[in-house]
Amino acid sequence: MNAPLDVSETTLHDQVRDEGFAFVHGPHMRTMVEHLAPLSDWDAFVASWNALEPDTYLAATGRFRRRRHATFAASRFGRVEPRPHQAHFQTLTYNRLQGDIARWFEPVLPEIATGATMSAILDFCRDFFGGLSPEIGQWHVEVHQFRIEATAGAAGEPTPEGSHRDGVDYVLVLLVDRENIASGTTTIHAPDGRALGEFTLAQPLDAALIHDPRVFHGVTPVTPLDPAKASHRDVLVVTFRAA
């Protein structure tokens, strides 16, 4: 399922409401986000993925993931405000590998968390998800920077827990960068396991918009195109949950 480049935000609303997800091409995603504010620090935003710290909670070996985490609060028509750094917590219902653990990750760098690009992305999410659920007045927002690395001997696993839900209301998965990476296909499934769609986030700002209670999502392992060179897949994941 690929949304055309000129798809309207109303059409994306309809897709998420009716199907539980939508894929957005990077150029269109940039247009929608920049309608709110210019991505004036985009280069610094992308470069901040080079400063991510290892995910020490991974329950399996051979899967190398780096990340940072931040928490925000948002109101339906108000600002998205940073909150003090806190643990990320999921129950075993939603994460059978790392559930029921308060996981403390290094915080998103302050200049990135409050920078122009992050602010514009969060404002877009507030407006888009708020339009789908106007009855929700207050949101708990979490931001995750992920880098998945792969080598010739070990594929990188963006979702080692497999196809899953996050236990929130809405999810944005936004590609920031891919370097020397093959595969990494996003798959969408119904709760009964039926395949509903798949697509690959391949270009900067390619995005998935997901209604988490409706569908499961996962990403296939990634491998290096050239085994002799470094490889990574960088994504931003934003979750919105009714506060």
mmCIF file of C-alpha atoms in Angstrom:
data_model
loop_
_atom_site.group_PDB
_atom_site.id
_atom_site.type_symbol
_atom_site.label_atom_id
_atom_site.label_comp_id
_atom_site.label_asym_id
_atom_site.label_seq_id
_atom_site.Cartn_x
_atom_site.Cartn_y
_atom_site.Cartn_z
ATOM 1 C CA MET A 1 0.000 0.000 0.000
ATOM 2 C CA ASN A 2 1.668 3.212 -1.161
ATOM 3 C CA ALA A 3 0.039 6.604 -0.717
ATOM 4 C CA PRO A 4 0.499 8.868 -3.764
ATOM 5 C CA LEU A 5 2.730 11.869 -3.347
ATOM 6 C CA ASP A 6 -0.163 14.321 -3.588
ATOM 7 C CA VAL A 7 -2.382 12.549 -1.054
ATOM 8 C CA SER A 8 -4.157 15.011 1.218
ATOM 9 C CA GLU A 9 -3.972 15.044 4.989
ATOM 10 C CA THR A 10 -7.711 14.296 4.995
ATOM 11 C CA THR A 11 -7.050 11.168 2.922
ATOM 12 C CA LEU A 12 -4.348 10.092 5.373
ATOM 13 C CA HIS A 13 -6.813 10.612 8.221
ATOM 14 C CA ASP A 14 -9.271 8.385 6.391
ATOM 15 C CA GLN A 15 -6.646 5.701 5.803
ATOM 16 C CA VAL A 16 -5.558 5.603 9.444
ATOM 17 C CA ARG A 17 -9.165 5.649 10.661
ATOM 18 C CA ASP A 18 -10.407 2.991 8.222
ATOM 19 C CA GLU A 19 -7.339 0.744 7.831
ATOM 20 C CA GLY A 20 -5.342 1.442 10.982
ATOM 21 C CA PHE A 21 -2.253 2.739 9.159
ATOM 22 C CA ALA A 22 -0.917 4.846 6.303
ATOM 23 C CA PHE A 23 2.407 5.154 4.500
ATOM 24 C CA VAL A 24 3.606 8.651 3.615
ATOM 25 C CA HIS A 25 6.349 9.411 1.100
ATOM 26 C CA GLY A 26 9.120 11.659 2.408
ATOM 27 C CA PRO A 27 8.490 14.686 0.151
ATOM 28 C CA HIS A 28 4.840 14.811 1.174
ATOM 29 C CA MET A 29 5.677 14.312 4.834
ATOM 30 C CA ARG A 30 8.158 17.191 4.649
ATOM 31 C CA THR A 31 5.511 19.427 3.069
ATOM 32 C CA MET A 32 2.998 18.671 5.828
ATOM 33 C CA VAL A 33 5.524 19.186 8.622
ATOM 34 C CA GLU A 34 7.019 22.339 7.118
ATOM 35 C CA HIS A 35 3.517 23.777 6.823
ATOM 36 C CA LEU A 36 3.862 24.196 10.606
ATOM 37 C CA ALA A 37 7.518 25.249 10.826
ATOM 38 C CA PRO A 38 10.710 24.987 8.737
ATOM 39 C CA LEU A 39 13.078 22.121 9.492
ATOM 40 C CA SER A 40 15.855 24.625 9.947
ATOM 41 C CA ASP A 41 18.122 22.341 12.009
ATOM 42 C CA TRP A 42 17.558 19.204 9.939
ATOM 43 C CA ASP A 43 21.287 18.545 9.399
ATOM 44 C CA ALA A 44 22.016 18.713 13.138
ATOM 45 C CA PHE A 45 18.922 16.589 13.803
ATOM 46 C CA VAL A 46 20.208 13.862 11.460
ATOM 47 C CA ALA A 47 23.747 14.094 12.850
ATOM 48 C CA SER A 48 22.477 13.544 16.411
ATOM 49 C CA TRP A 49 21.948 9.866 15.600
ATOM 50 C CA ASN A 50 25.750 9.563 15.640
ATOM 51 C CA ALA A 51 25.601 10.296 19.380
ATOM 52 C CA LEU A 52 23.145 7.563 20.384
ATOM 53 C CA GLU A 53 24.085 5.182 23.202
ATOM 54 C CA PRO A 54 23.893 1.344 23.179
ATOM 55 C CA ASP A 55 20.588 -0.241 24.223
ATOM 56 C CA THR A 56 21.792 -2.319 27.184
ATOM 57 C CA TYR A 57 18.391 -3.947 27.777
ATOM 58 C CA LEU A 58 18.349 -6.140 24.678
ATOM 59 C CA ALA A 59 17.396 -9.618 25.795
ATOM 60 C CA ALA A 60 19.038 -11.410 22.857
ATOM 61 C CA THR A 61 22.545 -11.347 21.444
ATOM 62 C CA GLY A 62 23.604 -10.482 17.922
ATOM 63 C CA ARG A 63 21.234 -7.521 17.649
ATOM 64 C CA PHE A 64 22.921 -4.178 17.951
ATOM 65 C CA ARG A 65 20.731 -1.183 18.680
ATOM 66 C CA ARG A 66 21.506 2.343 19.860
ATOM 67 C CA ARG A 67 18.895 4.771 21.162
ATOM 68 C CA ARG A 68 17.916 7.869 23.136
ATOM 69 C CA HIS A 69 14.549 8.673 24.689
ATOM 70 C CA ALA A 70 12.524 11.713 25.741
ATOM 71 C CA THR A 71 9.072 12.398 27.172
ATOM 72 C CA PHE A 72 6.693 15.271 26.441
ATOM 73 C CA ALA A 73 3.174 16.377 27.304
ATOM 74 C CA ALA A 74 0.738 17.835 24.802
ATOM 75 C CA SER A 75 -2.738 19.302 24.913
ATOM 76 C CA ARG A 76 -5.188 19.273 22.023
ATOM 77 C CA PHE A 77 -4.510 22.873 20.998
ATOM 78 C CA GLY A 78 -1.503 23.742 23.151
ATOM 79 C CA ARG A 79 2.237 23.446 23.015
ATOM 80 C CA VAL A 80 4.115 20.163 23.180
ATOM 81 C CA GLU A 81 6.185 20.600 26.335
ATOM 82 C CA PRO A 82 9.230 18.583 27.473
ATOM 83 C CA ARG A 83 8.857 16.585 30.681
ATOM 84 C CA PRO A 84 11.621 15.554 33.113
ATOM 85 C CA HIS A 85 13.555 12.518 31.969
ATOM 86 C CA GLN A 86 11.855 9.276 32.988
ATOM 87 C CA ALA A 87 11.934 5.550 32.333
ATOM 88 C CA HIS A 88 10.284 3.891 29.357
ATOM 89 C CA PHE A 89 7.886 1.169 30.501
ATOM 90 C CA GLN A 90 5.860 -1.439 28.614
ATOM 91 C CA THR A 91 4.015 -4.421 30.040
ATOM 92 C CA LEU A 92 4.744 -7.971 28.914
ATOM 93 C CA THR A 93 1.448 -7.812 27.034
ATOM 94 C CA TYR A 94 3.065 -5.449 24.539
ATOM 95 C CA ASN A 95 6.740 -6.406 24.773
ATOM 96 C CA ARG A 96 7.398 -10.038 25.560
ATOM 97 C CA LEU A 97 11.183 -9.523 25.431
ATOM 98 C CA GLN A 98 11.543 -6.477 27.668
ATOM 99 C CA GLY A 99 8.151 -5.943 29.270
ATOM 100 C CA ASP A 100 7.544 -5.132 32.950
ATOM 101 C CA ILE A 101 10.956 -3.428 33.147
ATOM 102 C CA ALA A 102 11.495 0.263 33.803
ATOM 103 C CA ARG A 103 14.078 0.951 31.115
ATOM 104 C CA TRP A 104 16.215 4.052 31.529
ATOM 105 C CA PHE A 105 17.799 5.238 28.291
ATOM 106 C CA GLU A 106 20.090 8.190 27.774
ATOM 107 C CA PRO A 107 17.991 11.319 27.096
ATOM 108 C CA VAL A 108 17.619 12.927 23.703
ATOM 109 C CA LEU A 109 20.154 15.755 23.571
ATOM 110 C CA PRO A 110 18.484 18.972 24.822
ATOM 111 C CA GLU A 111 19.248 20.957 21.683
ATOM 112 C CA ILE A 112 17.607 18.218 19.586
ATOM 113 C CA ALA A 113 14.616 17.655 21.877
ATOM 114 C CA THR A 114 13.680 21.346 21.727
ATOM 115 C CA GLY A 115 15.055 22.100 18.254
ATOM 116 C CA ALA A 116 13.079 23.239 15.238
ATOM 117 C CA THR A 117 12.799 19.844 13.517
ATOM 118 C CA MET A 118 11.672 17.897 16.578
ATOM 119 C CA SER A 119 9.206 20.627 17.513
ATOM 120 C CA ALA A 120 7.686 20.672 14.028
ATOM 121 C CA ILE A 121 7.356 16.871 13.956
ATOM 122 C CA LEU A 122 5.706 16.817 17.382
ATOM 123 C CA ASP A 123 3.335 19.631 16.420
ATOM 124 C CA PHE A 124 2.365 17.693 13.294
ATOM 125 C CA CYS A 125 1.661 14.593 15.402
ATOM 126 C CA ARG A 126 -0.405 16.607 17.902
ATOM 127 C CA ASP A 127 -2.555 18.009 15.108
ATOM 128 C CA PHE A 128 -2.824 14.805 13.067
ATOM 129 C CA PHE A 129 -3.508 12.401 15.930
ATOM 130 C CA GLY A 130 -5.628 14.984 17.717
ATOM 131 C CA GLY A 131 -7.786 15.256 14.620
ATOM 132 C CA LEU A 132 -8.381 11.508 14.746
ATOM 133 C CA SER A 133 -9.233 11.550 18.472
ATOM 134 C CA PRO A 134 -10.643 15.018 19.285
ATOM 135 C CA GLU A 135 -12.073 13.686 22.540
ATOM 136 C CA ILE A 136 -8.549 13.357 23.991
ATOM 137 C CA GLY A 137 -7.550 16.608 25.662
ATOM 138 C CA GLN A 138 -4.149 15.649 27.074
ATOM 139 C CA TRP A 139 -1.451 13.406 25.612
ATOM 140 C CA HIS A 140 1.542 11.577 27.052
ATOM 141 C CA VAL A 141 4.177 11.668 24.313
ATOM 142 C CA GLU A 142 7.361 9.623 24.027
ATOM 143 C CA VAL A 143 10.149 10.050 21.491
ATOM 144 C CA HIS A 144 12.681 7.347 20.635
ATOM 145 C CA GLN A 145 15.765 7.775 18.468
ATOM 146 C CA PHE A 146 16.840 4.355 17.135
ATOM 147 C CA ARG A 147 19.919 3.306 15.196
ATOM 148 C CA ILE A 148 20.035 -0.324 14.028
ATOM 149 C CA GLU A 149 23.463 -1.511 12.905
ATOM 150 C CA ALA A 150 24.197 -4.598 10.833
ATOM 151 C CA THR A 151 27.355 -6.476 9.946
ATOM 152 C CA ALA A 152 28.214 -9.253 7.515
ATOM 153 C CA GLY A 153 27.855 -11.791 10.305
ATOM 154 C CA ALA A 154 24.815 -10.414 12.116
ATOM 155 C CA ALA A 155 21.645 -8.886 10.734
ATOM 156 C CA GLY A 156 20.250 -5.893 12.596
ATOM 157 C CA GLU A 157 16.762 -6.349 14.034
ATOM 158 C CA PRO A 158 14.673 -3.170 14.263
ATOM 159 C CA THR A 159 11.908 -5.046 16.115
ATOM 160 C CA PRO A 160 13.481 -8.007 17.941
ATOM 161 C CA GLU A 161 10.166 -8.551 19.731
ATOM 162 C CA GLY A 162 8.549 -9.345 16.361
ATOM 163 C CA SER A 163 5.236 -7.996 15.115
ATOM 164 C CA HIS A 164 3.781 -6.058 18.014
ATOM 165 C CA ARG A 165 1.738 -3.188 19.335
ATOM 166 C CA ASP A 166 3.265 -0.469 21.519
ATOM 167 C CA GLY A 167 0.408 -0.109 23.998
ATOM 168 C CA VAL A 168 -0.358 3.496 22.995
ATOM 169 C CA ASP A 169 -2.968 5.241 20.850
ATOM 170 C CA TYR A 170 -0.907 6.370 17.857
ATOM 171 C CA VAL A 171 2.590 5.837 16.483
ATOM 172 C CA LEU A 172 4.709 7.753 13.977
ATOM 173 C CA VAL A 173 7.707 5.918 12.529
ATOM 174 C CA LEU A 174 9.882 8.343 10.563
ATOM 175 C CA LEU A 175 12.979 7.405 8.583
ATOM 176 C CA VAL A 176 15.908 9.734 9.191
ATOM 177 C CA ASP A 177 18.719 7.974 7.326
ATOM 178 C CA ARG A 178 19.736 4.669 5.724
ATOM 179 C CA GLU A 179 23.363 3.891 5.013
ATOM 180 C CA ASN A 180 24.492 0.698 3.217
ATOM 181 C CA ILE A 181 21.316 -1.118 4.310
ATOM 182 C CA ALA A 182 19.164 -3.729 2.561
ATOM 183 C CA SER A 183 15.629 -4.733 3.537
ATOM 184 C CA GLY A 184 13.979 -3.275 6.630
ATOM 185 C CA THR A 185 10.436 -3.754 5.332
ATOM 186 C CA THR A 186 7.646 -2.545 7.595
ATOM 187 C CA THR A 187 4.842 -5.092 7.859
ATOM 188 C CA ILE A 188 1.319 -4.445 9.140
ATOM 189 C CA HIS A 189 -0.904 -7.221 10.476
ATOM 190 C CA ALA A 190 -4.396 -7.543 11.891
ATOM 191 C CA PRO A 191 -4.646 -8.893 15.454
ATOM 192 C CA ASP A 192 -5.521 -12.308 13.989
ATOM 193 C CA GLY A 193 -2.252 -12.336 12.016
ATOM 194 C CA ARG A 194 -3.647 -11.436 8.590
ATOM 195 C CA ALA A 195 -1.207 -9.387 6.516
ATOM 196 C CA LEU A 196 -2.664 -5.943 5.800
ATOM 197 C CA GLY A 197 0.227 -4.241 4.027
ATOM 198 C CA GLU A 198 3.956 -3.727 3.767
ATOM 199 C CA PHE A 199 6.288 -0.962 2.639
ATOM 200 C CA THR A 200 9.917 0.058 3.031
ATOM 201 C CA LEU A 201 10.956 3.368 4.543
ATOM 202 C CA ALA A 202 13.689 4.175 2.052
ATOM 203 C CA GLN A 203 14.076 7.952 1.812
ATOM 204 C CA PRO A 204 14.450 10.614 4.525
ATOM 205 C CA LEU A 205 11.073 11.485 6.079
ATOM 206 C CA ASP A 206 9.312 8.418 4.647
ATOM 207 C CA ALA A 207 6.837 7.687 7.417
ATOM 208 C CA ALA A 208 4.275 5.269 8.813
ATOM 209 C CA LEU A 209 1.259 6.551 10.748
ATOM 210 C CA ILE A 210 -0.268 3.810 12.895
ATOM 211 C CA HIS A 211 -3.387 3.456 15.047
ATOM 212 C CA ASP A 212 -1.820 1.145 17.600
ATOM 213 C CA PRO A 213 -4.943 -0.512 19.091
ATOM 214 C CA ARG A 214 -6.046 -1.594 15.609
ATOM 215 C CA VAL A 215 -2.965 -3.185 14.033
ATOM 216 C CA PHE A 216 0.350 -4.877 14.763
ATOM 217 C CA HIS A 217 3.548 -3.642 13.118
ATOM 218 C CA GLY A 218 7.062 -4.983 12.704
ATOM 219 C CA VAL A 219 10.191 -4.503 10.588
ATOM 220 C CA THR A 220 12.178 -7.230 8.857
ATOM 221 C CA PRO A 221 15.908 -7.608 9.733
ATOM 222 C CA VAL A 222 18.390 -5.419 7.887
ATOM 223 C CA THR A 223 21.676 -6.492 6.319
ATOM 224 C CA PRO A 224 24.593 -4.511 4.830
ATOM 225 C CA LEU A 225 24.610 -4.037 1.070
ATOM 226 C CA ASP A 226 28.437 -4.043 1.178
ATOM 227 C CA PRO A 227 29.655 -6.295 4.022
ATOM 228 C CA ALA A 228 32.967 -4.418 4.143
ATOM 229 C CA LYS A 229 31.358 -1.087 5.043
ATOM 230 C CA ALA A 230 29.493 0.232 8.067
ATOM 231 C CA SER A 231 25.717 0.189 7.846
ATOM 232 C CA HIS A 232 22.839 1.645 9.824
ATOM 233 C CA ARG A 233 19.113 2.401 9.744
ATOM 234 C CA ASP A 234 18.097 5.522 11.691
ATOM 235 C CA VAL A 235 14.457 6.151 12.656
ATOM 236 C CA LEU A 236 12.499 8.416 14.941
ATOM 237 C CA VAL A 237 9.531 6.805 16.695
ATOM 238 C CA VAL A 238 6.939 9.055 18.324
ATOM 239 C CA THR A 239 4.081 7.632 20.393
ATOM 240 C CA PHE A 240 0.956 9.444 21.605
ATOM 241 C CA ARG A 241 -1.142 8.010 24.434
ATOM 242 C CA ALA A 242 -4.103 9.576 26.208
ATOM 243 C CA ALA A 243 -2.791 11.031 29.460
#
